[in-house]
Amino acid sequence: MFVLLAGLTTVSAQQYTKADSIKVVSLLNDARKQGSENWMLYFARKLTSIPYVAKTLEKNKKEQLVVNLRQLDCTTYVETVLALTLCMKNEEYKFADYCKHLRQIRYRQGHISYPERLHYFTSWIRDNTEMGFVEEVFYPEDVFSANQELYINYMSTHVNQYPMLVGNKKWVEMIREAEEDLTGRNYAYIPKNSIGNDEAYWDSIQDGDIIAICTNKKGLDISHIGIAVWHLDGLHLLNASQVHKRTIEEPMTMTEYMKKHPSQIGIRVIRVL
């Protein structure tokens, strides 16, 4: 069933505009002509200059698969790039193929519901690893020299920031259970002051890897994500930037970028398979 409201299309639990579906198919068709070996970097650059808009997934009263290539935040930017990449890797070029991959990426085992959305990026990494889409890099130890022990409770202690949780005690409890499952887990990361520009770091972080920025903010694991790209002066980040108000290939290095954010303590690295 199709319901049209001011140009917005909903197909079962799926929401998008015609412009979104056309853009997805156009990106995939153009990519087929390129023969790129690094689809993550290719699509990340194709999707620069899109306006940054926070919480684009939080505006529905009912959870749906939101496809929105007109407005992106840091998570939806990375998810969009990865879904397009999976289409190319699987030689799938239809809009329905893209939606299938986006659903699998965004929701625990692809099940669309608010509690099953992978709100914390550590959960996102674990689920997408189980799906065979990505793997986290932890080596060598002298590069990934710090350890992040998680204590997660931000959503359950800030319910008023999440409209779909307000008044829904069952969902809050489900979110709390997911937080408790993450709490106490440990992950190796690269401290922000030690990110180098030499062979050890080039091997550990590759163009197109997903960069997850660790935070010391209470109750959280990751505060920002983007896509790695090396320049001559060092590691840079392709990301949906709240500062620049758009998706951008950051002009400053990761080291310079993170110095401007005291709560950012380092980076975890996730590689697309």
PDB file of C-alpha atoms in Angstrom:
ATOM      1  CA  MET A   1       0.000   0.000   0.000  1.00  0.00           C
ATOM      2  CA  PHE A   2       1.267   3.494  -0.896  1.00  0.00           C
ATOM      3  CA  VAL A   3       0.280   6.573   1.085  1.00  0.00           C
ATOM      4  CA  LEU A   4       1.352   9.936  -0.365  1.00  0.00           C
ATOM      5  CA  LEU A   5       1.634  12.932   1.945  1.00  0.00           C
ATOM      6  CA  ALA A   6       3.293  16.088   0.598  1.00  0.00           C
ATOM      7  CA  GLY A   7       5.626  14.075  -1.578  1.00  0.00           C
ATOM      8  CA  LEU A   8       6.453  11.565   1.146  1.00  0.00           C
ATOM      9  CA  THR A   9       5.950   7.891   0.406  1.00  0.00           C
ATOM     10  CA  THR A  10       5.373   5.172   2.967  1.00  0.00           C
ATOM     11  CA  VAL A  11       5.542   1.530   1.898  1.00  0.00           C
ATOM     12  CA  SER A  12       4.607  -0.623   4.903  1.00  0.00           C
ATOM     13  CA  ALA A  13       7.267   0.403   7.474  1.00  0.00           C
ATOM     14  CA  GLN A  14       9.354   2.406   5.006  1.00  0.00           C
ATOM     15  CA  GLN A  15       9.529   6.157   4.439  1.00  0.00           C
ATOM     16  CA  TYR A  16      11.212   8.111   1.633  1.00  0.00           C
ATOM     17  CA  THR A  17      10.623  10.668  -1.100  1.00  0.00           C
ATOM     18  CA  LYS A  18      10.704  10.017  -4.815  1.00  0.00           C
ATOM     19  CA  ALA A  19      13.867  12.111  -4.945  1.00  0.00           C
ATOM     20  CA  ASP A  20      15.522   9.711  -2.490  1.00  0.00           C
ATOM     21  CA  SER A  21      14.727   6.624  -4.544  1.00  0.00           C
ATOM     22  CA  ILE A  22      15.860   8.311  -7.771  1.00  0.00           C
ATOM     23  CA  LYS A  23      19.127   9.403  -6.165  1.00  0.00           C
ATOM     24  CA  VAL A  24      19.899   5.920  -4.831  1.00  0.00           C
ATOM     25  CA  VAL A  25      19.372   4.296  -8.226  1.00  0.00           C
ATOM     26  CA  SER A  26      21.350   7.050  -9.956  1.00  0.00           C
ATOM     27  CA  LEU A  27      24.286   6.630  -7.563  1.00  0.00           C
ATOM     28  CA  LEU A  28      24.321   2.878  -8.098  1.00  0.00           C
ATOM     29  CA  ASN A  29      24.041   3.147 -11.889  1.00  0.00           C
ATOM     30  CA  ASP A  30      26.841   5.715 -12.035  1.00  0.00           C
ATOM     31  CA  ALA A  31      29.001   3.546  -9.779  1.00  0.00           C
ATOM     32  CA  ARG A  32      28.592   0.552 -12.101  1.00  0.00           C
ATOM     33  CA  LYS A  33      30.453   2.525 -14.753  1.00  0.00           C
ATOM     34  CA  GLN A  34      33.367   3.408 -12.496  1.00  0.00           C
ATOM     35  CA  GLY A  35      34.909   0.100 -11.424  1.00  0.00           C
ATOM     36  CA  SER A  36      36.073   1.525  -8.108  1.00  0.00           C
ATOM     37  CA  GLU A  37      37.883  -0.772  -5.686  1.00  0.00           C
ATOM     38  CA  ASN A  38      36.925   1.291  -2.650  1.00  0.00           C
ATOM     39  CA  TRP A  39      33.179   1.839  -2.671  1.00  0.00           C
ATOM     40  CA  MET A  40      33.090   3.284   0.851  1.00  0.00           C
ATOM     41  CA  LEU A  41      35.387   6.126  -0.135  1.00  0.00           C
ATOM     42  CA  TYR A  42      33.688   6.543  -3.509  1.00  0.00           C
ATOM     43  CA  PHE A  43      30.183   6.969  -2.077  1.00  0.00           C
ATOM     44  CA  ALA A  44      31.367   8.997   0.924  1.00  0.00           C
ATOM     45  CA  ARG A  45      32.760  11.577  -1.480  1.00  0.00           C
ATOM     46  CA  LYS A  46      29.685  11.414  -3.724  1.00  0.00           C
ATOM     47  CA  LEU A  47      27.549  12.336  -0.717  1.00  0.00           C
ATOM     48  CA  THR A  48      29.441  15.432   0.431  1.00  0.00           C
ATOM     49  CA  SER A  49      27.758  18.857   0.692  1.00  0.00           C
ATOM     50  CA  ILE A  50      24.431  17.404   1.891  1.00  0.00           C
ATOM     51  CA  PRO A  51      22.905  19.472   4.737  1.00  0.00           C
ATOM     52  CA  TYR A  52      23.538  18.235   8.268  1.00  0.00           C
ATOM     53  CA  VAL A  53      20.304  17.680  10.177  1.00  0.00           C
ATOM     54  CA  ALA A  54      20.275  15.966  13.558  1.00  0.00           C
ATOM     55  CA  LYS A  55      17.824  13.258  14.606  1.00  0.00           C
ATOM     56  CA  THR A  56      16.233  12.619  11.216  1.00  0.00           C
ATOM     57  CA  LEU A  57      15.173   9.186  12.506  1.00  0.00           C
ATOM     58  CA  GLU A  58      13.371  10.576  15.550  1.00  0.00           C
ATOM     59  CA  LYS A  59      10.574  12.504  13.832  1.00  0.00           C
ATOM     60  CA  ASN A  60       7.989   9.747  13.312  1.00  0.00           C
ATOM     61  CA  LYS A  61       5.392   8.639  15.841  1.00  0.00           C
ATOM     62  CA  LYS A  62       5.881   5.075  14.630  1.00  0.00           C
ATOM     63  CA  GLU A  63       9.222   3.460  13.830  1.00  0.00           C
ATOM     64  CA  GLN A  64       9.859   3.158  10.105  1.00  0.00           C
ATOM     65  CA  LEU A  65      12.833   2.600   7.834  1.00  0.00           C
ATOM     66  CA  VAL A  66      13.672   6.200   6.965  1.00  0.00           C
ATOM     67  CA  VAL A  67      15.500   6.731   3.685  1.00  0.00           C
ATOM     68  CA  ASN A  68      16.653  10.349   3.562  1.00  0.00           C
ATOM     69  CA  LEU A  69      19.554  11.382   1.324  1.00  0.00           C
ATOM     70  CA  ARG A  70      18.547  15.045   1.524  1.00  0.00           C
ATOM     71  CA  GLN A  71      19.508  15.471   5.189  1.00  0.00           C
ATOM     72  CA  LEU A  72      22.131  13.444   7.026  1.00  0.00           C
ATOM     73  CA  ASP A  73      23.650  13.165  10.483  1.00  0.00           C
ATOM     74  CA  CYS A  74      26.873  11.338  11.253  1.00  0.00           C
ATOM     75  CA  THR A  75      25.224   7.930  11.676  1.00  0.00           C
ATOM     76  CA  THR A  76      22.832   8.087   8.730  1.00  0.00           C
ATOM     77  CA  TYR A  77      25.697   9.312   6.531  1.00  0.00           C
ATOM     78  CA  VAL A  78      27.813   6.252   7.337  1.00  0.00           C
ATOM     79  CA  GLU A  79      24.810   3.917   7.056  1.00  0.00           C
ATOM     80  CA  THR A  80      23.892   5.354   3.654  1.00  0.00           C
ATOM     81  CA  VAL A  81      27.442   4.903   2.372  1.00  0.00           C
ATOM     82  CA  LEU A  82      27.614   1.344   3.701  1.00  0.00           C
ATOM     83  CA  ALA A  83      24.219   0.359   2.240  1.00  0.00           C
ATOM     84  CA  LEU A  84      25.301   1.630  -1.195  1.00  0.00           C
ATOM     85  CA  THR A  85      28.610  -0.217  -0.822  1.00  0.00           C
ATOM     86  CA  LEU A  86      26.858  -3.491   0.026  1.00  0.00           C
ATOM     87  CA  CYS A  87      24.676  -3.083  -3.061  1.00  0.00           C
ATOM     88  CA  MET A  88      27.778  -2.794  -5.242  1.00  0.00           C
ATOM     89  CA  LYS A  89      29.547  -5.707  -3.555  1.00  0.00           C
ATOM     90  CA  ASN A  90      26.480  -7.895  -4.144  1.00  0.00           C
ATOM     91  CA  GLU A  91      25.793  -6.571  -7.667  1.00  0.00           C
ATOM     92  CA  GLU A  92      22.372  -5.317  -6.588  1.00  0.00           C
ATOM     93  CA  TYR A  93      21.223  -2.059  -8.152  1.00  0.00           C
ATOM     94  CA  LYS A  94      17.548  -1.588  -7.285  1.00  0.00           C
ATOM     95  CA  PHE A  95      16.110   0.761  -4.685  1.00  0.00           C
ATOM     96  CA  ALA A  96      14.579  -2.259  -2.922  1.00  0.00           C
ATOM     97  CA  ASP A  97      18.075  -3.768  -2.626  1.00  0.00           C
ATOM     98  CA  TYR A  98      19.362  -0.601  -0.997  1.00  0.00           C
ATOM     99  CA  CYS A  99      16.448  -0.555   1.470  1.00  0.00           C
ATOM    100  CA  LYS A 100      17.100  -4.193   2.374  1.00  0.00           C
ATOM    101  CA  HIS A 101      20.720  -3.462   3.233  1.00  0.00           C
ATOM    102  CA  LEU A 102      19.871  -0.273   5.116  1.00  0.00           C
ATOM    103  CA  ARG A 103      17.357  -2.176   7.244  1.00  0.00           C
ATOM    104  CA  GLN A 104      19.915  -4.889   8.027  1.00  0.00           C
ATOM    105  CA  ILE A 105      22.543  -2.291   8.923  1.00  0.00           C
ATOM    106  CA  ARG A 106      20.365  -0.090  11.132  1.00  0.00           C
ATOM    107  CA  TYR A 107      18.306  -2.635  13.073  1.00  0.00           C
ATOM    108  CA  ARG A 108      19.266  -5.633  15.161  1.00  0.00           C
ATOM    109  CA  GLN A 109      19.098  -8.537  12.710  1.00  0.00           C
ATOM    110  CA  GLY A 110      17.010  -6.317  10.420  1.00  0.00           C
ATOM    111  CA  HIS A 111      13.927  -6.170  12.679  1.00  0.00           C
ATOM    112  CA  ILE A 112      12.271  -2.742  12.434  1.00  0.00           C
ATOM    113  CA  SER A 113      11.240  -1.450  15.839  1.00  0.00           C
ATOM    114  CA  TYR A 114      12.485   1.380  18.011  1.00  0.00           C
ATOM    115  CA  PRO A 115      14.090  -0.832  20.685  1.00  0.00           C
ATOM    116  CA  GLU A 116      15.752  -2.946  17.961  1.00  0.00           C
ATOM    117  CA  ARG A 117      17.357   0.065  16.304  1.00  0.00           C
ATOM    118  CA  LEU A 118      21.100  -0.002  17.034  1.00  0.00           C
ATOM    119  CA  HIS A 119      21.198   3.226  19.027  1.00  0.00           C
ATOM    120  CA  TYR A 120      24.644   2.711  20.563  1.00  0.00           C
ATOM    121  CA  PHE A 121      27.433   2.352  18.043  1.00  0.00           C
ATOM    122  CA  THR A 122      29.079  -0.506  19.925  1.00  0.00           C
ATOM    123  CA  SER A 123      25.825  -2.446  19.437  1.00  0.00           C
ATOM    124  CA  TRP A 124      25.912  -1.395  15.783  1.00  0.00           C
ATOM    125  CA  ILE A 125      29.435  -2.794  15.395  1.00  0.00           C
ATOM    126  CA  ARG A 126      28.551  -6.076  17.083  1.00  0.00           C
ATOM    127  CA  ASP A 127      25.398  -6.663  15.045  1.00  0.00           C
ATOM    128  CA  ASN A 128      26.958  -5.717  11.724  1.00  0.00           C
ATOM    129  CA  THR A 129      29.905  -7.976  12.541  1.00  0.00           C
ATOM    130  CA  GLU A 130      27.501 -10.859  13.152  1.00  0.00           C
ATOM    131  CA  MET A 131      25.822 -10.079   9.822  1.00  0.00           C
ATOM    132  CA  GLY A 132      29.221 -10.377   8.125  1.00  0.00           C
ATOM    133  CA  PHE A 133      29.329  -6.769   6.932  1.00  0.00           C
ATOM    134  CA  VAL A 134      32.190  -5.388   9.044  1.00  0.00           C
ATOM    135  CA  GLU A 135      34.879  -6.289  11.540  1.00  0.00           C
ATOM    136  CA  GLU A 136      36.569  -4.177  14.190  1.00  0.00           C
ATOM    137  CA  VAL A 137      40.336  -3.701  13.977  1.00  0.00           C
ATOM    138  CA  PHE A 138      42.306  -4.070  17.229  1.00  0.00           C
ATOM    139  CA  TYR A 139      45.889  -4.524  16.021  1.00  0.00           C
ATOM    140  CA  PRO A 140      48.771  -3.954  16.394  1.00  0.00           C
ATOM    141  CA  GLU A 141      48.696  -3.470  20.154  1.00  0.00           C
ATOM    142  CA  ASP A 142      51.253  -0.658  20.123  1.00  0.00           C
ATOM    143  CA  VAL A 143      48.873   1.335  17.890  1.00  0.00           C
ATOM    144  CA  PHE A 144      45.640   0.363  19.689  1.00  0.00           C
ATOM    145  CA  SER A 145      47.325   1.080  22.998  1.00  0.00           C
ATOM    146  CA  ALA A 146      44.403   2.271  25.148  1.00  0.00           C
ATOM    147  CA  ASN A 147      41.357   0.510  26.542  1.00  0.00           C
ATOM    148  CA  GLN A 148      37.762   1.736  26.742  1.00  0.00           C
ATOM    149  CA  GLU A 149      35.661   0.093  29.450  1.00  0.00           C
ATOM    150  CA  LEU A 150      32.015   0.834  28.825  1.00  0.00           C
ATOM    151  CA  TYR A 151      29.453   2.076  31.297  1.00  0.00           C
ATOM    152  CA  ILE A 152      26.348   2.729  29.236  1.00  0.00           C
ATOM    153  CA  ASN A 153      23.116   4.335  30.462  1.00  0.00           C
ATOM    154  CA  TYR A 154      22.667   7.598  28.562  1.00  0.00           C
ATOM    155  CA  MET A 155      19.332   6.870  26.873  1.00  0.00           C
ATOM    156  CA  SER A 156      17.647   5.368  29.917  1.00  0.00           C
ATOM    157  CA  THR A 157      18.761   8.316  32.067  1.00  0.00           C
ATOM    158  CA  HIS A 158      17.831  10.981  29.482  1.00  0.00           C
ATOM    159  CA  VAL A 159      14.461   9.663  28.328  1.00  0.00           C
ATOM    160  CA  ASN A 160      13.072  13.149  27.649  1.00  0.00           C
ATOM    161  CA  GLN A 161      15.573  13.544  24.794  1.00  0.00           C
ATOM    162  CA  TYR A 162      13.946  10.629  22.944  1.00  0.00           C
ATOM    163  CA  PRO A 163      10.279  11.362  22.104  1.00  0.00           C
ATOM    164  CA  MET A 164       9.429   7.744  21.288  1.00  0.00           C
ATOM    165  CA  LEU A 165      10.591   6.639  24.746  1.00  0.00           C
ATOM    166  CA  VAL A 166       8.547   9.195  26.657  1.00  0.00           C
ATOM    167  CA  GLY A 167       5.649   7.427  28.325  1.00  0.00           C
ATOM    168  CA  ASN A 168       6.743   3.999  27.080  1.00  0.00           C
ATOM    169  CA  LYS A 169       8.144   2.190  30.127  1.00  0.00           C
ATOM    170  CA  LYS A 170       8.413  -1.128  28.268  1.00  0.00           C
ATOM    171  CA  TRP A 171      10.721   0.342  25.627  1.00  0.00           C
ATOM    172  CA  VAL A 172      12.775   2.163  28.254  1.00  0.00           C
ATOM    173  CA  GLU A 173      13.304  -1.153  30.017  1.00  0.00           C
ATOM    174  CA  MET A 174      14.320  -2.821  26.751  1.00  0.00           C
ATOM    175  CA  ILE A 175      16.838  -0.014  26.105  1.00  0.00           C
ATOM    176  CA  ARG A 176      18.144  -0.406  29.667  1.00  0.00           C
ATOM    177  CA  GLU A 177      18.664  -4.128  29.108  1.00  0.00           C
ATOM    178  CA  ALA A 178      20.685  -3.361  25.953  1.00  0.00           C
ATOM    179  CA  GLU A 179      22.753  -0.849  27.931  1.00  0.00           C
ATOM    180  CA  GLU A 180      23.427  -3.387  30.677  1.00  0.00           C
ATOM    181  CA  ASP A 181      24.582  -5.868  28.034  1.00  0.00           C
ATOM    182  CA  LEU A 182      27.197  -3.354  26.839  1.00  0.00           C
ATOM    183  CA  THR A 183      28.316  -2.211  30.276  1.00  0.00           C
ATOM    184  CA  GLY A 184      31.581  -3.745  31.417  1.00  0.00           C
ATOM    185  CA  ARG A 185      32.799  -4.609  27.920  1.00  0.00           C
ATOM    186  CA  ASN A 186      36.285  -3.472  26.930  1.00  0.00           C
ATOM    187  CA  TYR A 187      37.565  -2.263  23.565  1.00  0.00           C
ATOM    188  CA  ALA A 188      41.015  -1.277  22.369  1.00  0.00           C
ATOM    189  CA  TYR A 189      41.336   2.128  20.735  1.00  0.00           C
ATOM    190  CA  ILE A 190      43.948   4.529  19.417  1.00  0.00           C
ATOM    191  CA  PRO A 191      44.464   7.496  21.792  1.00  0.00           C
ATOM    192  CA  LYS A 192      43.885  10.794  20.027  1.00  0.00           C
ATOM    193  CA  ASN A 193      47.320  12.187  20.870  1.00  0.00           C
ATOM    194  CA  SER A 194      49.110   9.220  19.301  1.00  0.00           C
ATOM    195  CA  ILE A 195      47.465   9.093  15.853  1.00  0.00           C
ATOM    196  CA  GLY A 196      50.484   8.958  13.574  1.00  0.00           C
ATOM    197  CA  ASN A 197      51.226   9.341   9.883  1.00  0.00           C
ATOM    198  CA  ASP A 198      53.492   6.385   9.235  1.00  0.00           C
ATOM    199  CA  GLU A 199      53.327   2.806   7.973  1.00  0.00           C
ATOM    200  CA  ALA A 200      51.998   1.334  11.220  1.00  0.00           C
ATOM    201  CA  TYR A 201      48.974   3.647  11.138  1.00  0.00           C
ATOM    202  CA  TRP A 202      48.487   3.354   7.360  1.00  0.00           C
ATOM    203  CA  ASP A 203      48.163  -0.412   7.821  1.00  0.00           C
ATOM    204  CA  SER A 204      45.871  -0.130  10.849  1.00  0.00           C
ATOM    205  CA  ILE A 205      43.553   2.489   9.347  1.00  0.00           C
ATOM    206  CA  GLN A 206      42.699   2.208   5.665  1.00  0.00           C
ATOM    207  CA  ASP A 207      40.850   4.557   3.316  1.00  0.00           C
ATOM    208  CA  GLY A 208      37.144   3.797   3.643  1.00  0.00           C
ATOM    209  CA  ASP A 209      37.324   2.393   7.177  1.00  0.00           C
ATOM    210  CA  ILE A 210      34.641   3.591   9.583  1.00  0.00           C
ATOM    211  CA  ILE A 211      36.075   5.734  12.371  1.00  0.00           C
ATOM    212  CA  ALA A 212      34.220   5.683  15.689  1.00  0.00           C
ATOM    213  CA  ILE A 213      35.299   8.435  18.064  1.00  0.00           C
ATOM    214  CA  CYS A 214      35.367   7.305  21.692  1.00  0.00           C
ATOM    215  CA  THR A 215      34.095   9.698  24.342  1.00  0.00           C
ATOM    216  CA  ASN A 216      34.476  10.170  28.065  1.00  0.00           C
ATOM    217  CA  LYS A 217      30.971  11.640  28.260  1.00  0.00           C
ATOM    218  CA  LYS A 218      29.079   9.847  31.008  1.00  0.00           C
ATOM    219  CA  GLY A 219      26.864   7.004  29.837  1.00  0.00           C
ATOM    220  CA  LEU A 220      28.097   6.929  26.222  1.00  0.00           C
ATOM    221  CA  ASP A 221      30.554   4.881  24.184  1.00  0.00           C
ATOM    222  CA  ILE A 222      30.898   6.778  20.899  1.00  0.00           C
ATOM    223  CA  SER A 223      30.131  10.450  20.243  1.00  0.00           C
ATOM    224  CA  HIS A 224      30.756  10.768  16.497  1.00  0.00           C
ATOM    225  CA  ILE A 225      31.484   8.610  13.446  1.00  0.00           C
ATOM    226  CA  GLY A 226      32.809   9.115   9.953  1.00  0.00           C
ATOM    227  CA  ILE A 227      34.899   7.550   7.214  1.00  0.00           C
ATOM    228  CA  ALA A 228      38.688   7.501   7.092  1.00  0.00           C
ATOM    229  CA  VAL A 229      40.746   9.007   4.295  1.00  0.00           C
ATOM    230  CA  TRP A 230      44.481   9.616   4.227  1.00  0.00           C
ATOM    231  CA  HIS A 231      45.962  12.877   2.933  1.00  0.00           C
ATOM    232  CA  LEU A 232      49.664  13.709   2.689  1.00  0.00           C
ATOM    233  CA  ASP A 233      49.520  15.472   6.065  1.00  0.00           C
ATOM    234  CA  GLY A 234      47.792  12.591   7.848  1.00  0.00           C
ATOM    235  CA  LEU A 235      44.419  11.020   8.616  1.00  0.00           C
ATOM    236  CA  HIS A 236      41.254  12.980   7.782  1.00  0.00           C
ATOM    237  CA  LEU A 237      37.550  12.314   8.308  1.00  0.00           C
ATOM    238  CA  LEU A 238      34.642  12.294   5.882  1.00  0.00           C
ATOM    239  CA  ASN A 239      31.627  13.033   8.051  1.00  0.00           C
ATOM    240  CA  ALA A 240      28.303  14.772   8.515  1.00  0.00           C
ATOM    241  CA  SER A 241      29.517  17.786  10.445  1.00  0.00           C
ATOM    242  CA  GLN A 242      27.421  19.729  12.906  1.00  0.00           C
ATOM    243  CA  VAL A 243      30.065  22.488  12.811  1.00  0.00           C
ATOM    244  CA  HIS A 244      30.124  22.832   9.021  1.00  0.00           C
ATOM    245  CA  LYS A 245      26.359  22.122   8.749  1.00  0.00           C
ATOM    246  CA  ARG A 246      26.943  19.637   5.920  1.00  0.00           C
ATOM    247  CA  THR A 247      28.692  16.431   4.953  1.00  0.00           C
ATOM    248  CA  ILE A 248      32.330  17.258   4.329  1.00  0.00           C
ATOM    249  CA  GLU A 249      35.844  15.925   3.924  1.00  0.00           C
ATOM    250  CA  GLU A 250      37.392  17.637   6.936  1.00  0.00           C
ATOM    251  CA  PRO A 251      40.194  20.025   5.963  1.00  0.00           C
ATOM    252  CA  MET A 252      42.028  19.423   9.244  1.00  0.00           C
ATOM    253  CA  THR A 253      43.663  16.176  10.327  1.00  0.00           C
ATOM    254  CA  MET A 254      42.024  13.881  12.868  1.00  0.00           C
ATOM    255  CA  THR A 255      44.598  14.987  15.432  1.00  0.00           C
ATOM    256  CA  GLU A 256      43.749  18.660  14.908  1.00  0.00           C
ATOM    257  CA  TYR A 257      40.037  17.887  14.819  1.00  0.00           C
ATOM    258  CA  MET A 258      40.033  15.959  18.085  1.00  0.00           C
ATOM    259  CA  LYS A 259      42.094  18.572  19.921  1.00  0.00           C
ATOM    260  CA  LYS A 260      39.096  20.874  19.481  1.00  0.00           C
ATOM    261  CA  HIS A 261      36.846  18.356  21.284  1.00  0.00           C
ATOM    262  CA  PRO A 262      38.114  17.658  24.830  1.00  0.00           C
ATOM    263  CA  SER A 263      35.574  14.877  25.469  1.00  0.00           C
ATOM    264  CA  GLN A 264      36.915  12.841  22.520  1.00  0.00           C
ATOM    265  CA  ILE A 265      39.575  10.447  23.772  1.00  0.00           C
ATOM    266  CA  GLY A 266      40.503   8.357  20.723  1.00  0.00           C
ATOM    267  CA  ILE A 267      39.240   6.251  17.857  1.00  0.00           C
ATOM    268  CA  ARG A 268      38.035   2.739  17.162  1.00  0.00           C
ATOM    269  CA  VAL A 269      38.373   1.375  13.620  1.00  0.00           C
ATOM    270  CA  ILE A 270      35.765  -0.701  11.776  1.00  0.00           C
ATOM    271  CA  ARG A 271      36.539  -2.255   8.408  1.00  0.00           C
ATOM    272  CA  VAL A 272      33.962  -3.170   5.776  1.00  0.00           C
ATOM    273  CA  LEU A 273      34.381  -6.745   4.547  1.00  0.00           C
TER     274      LEU A 273
END
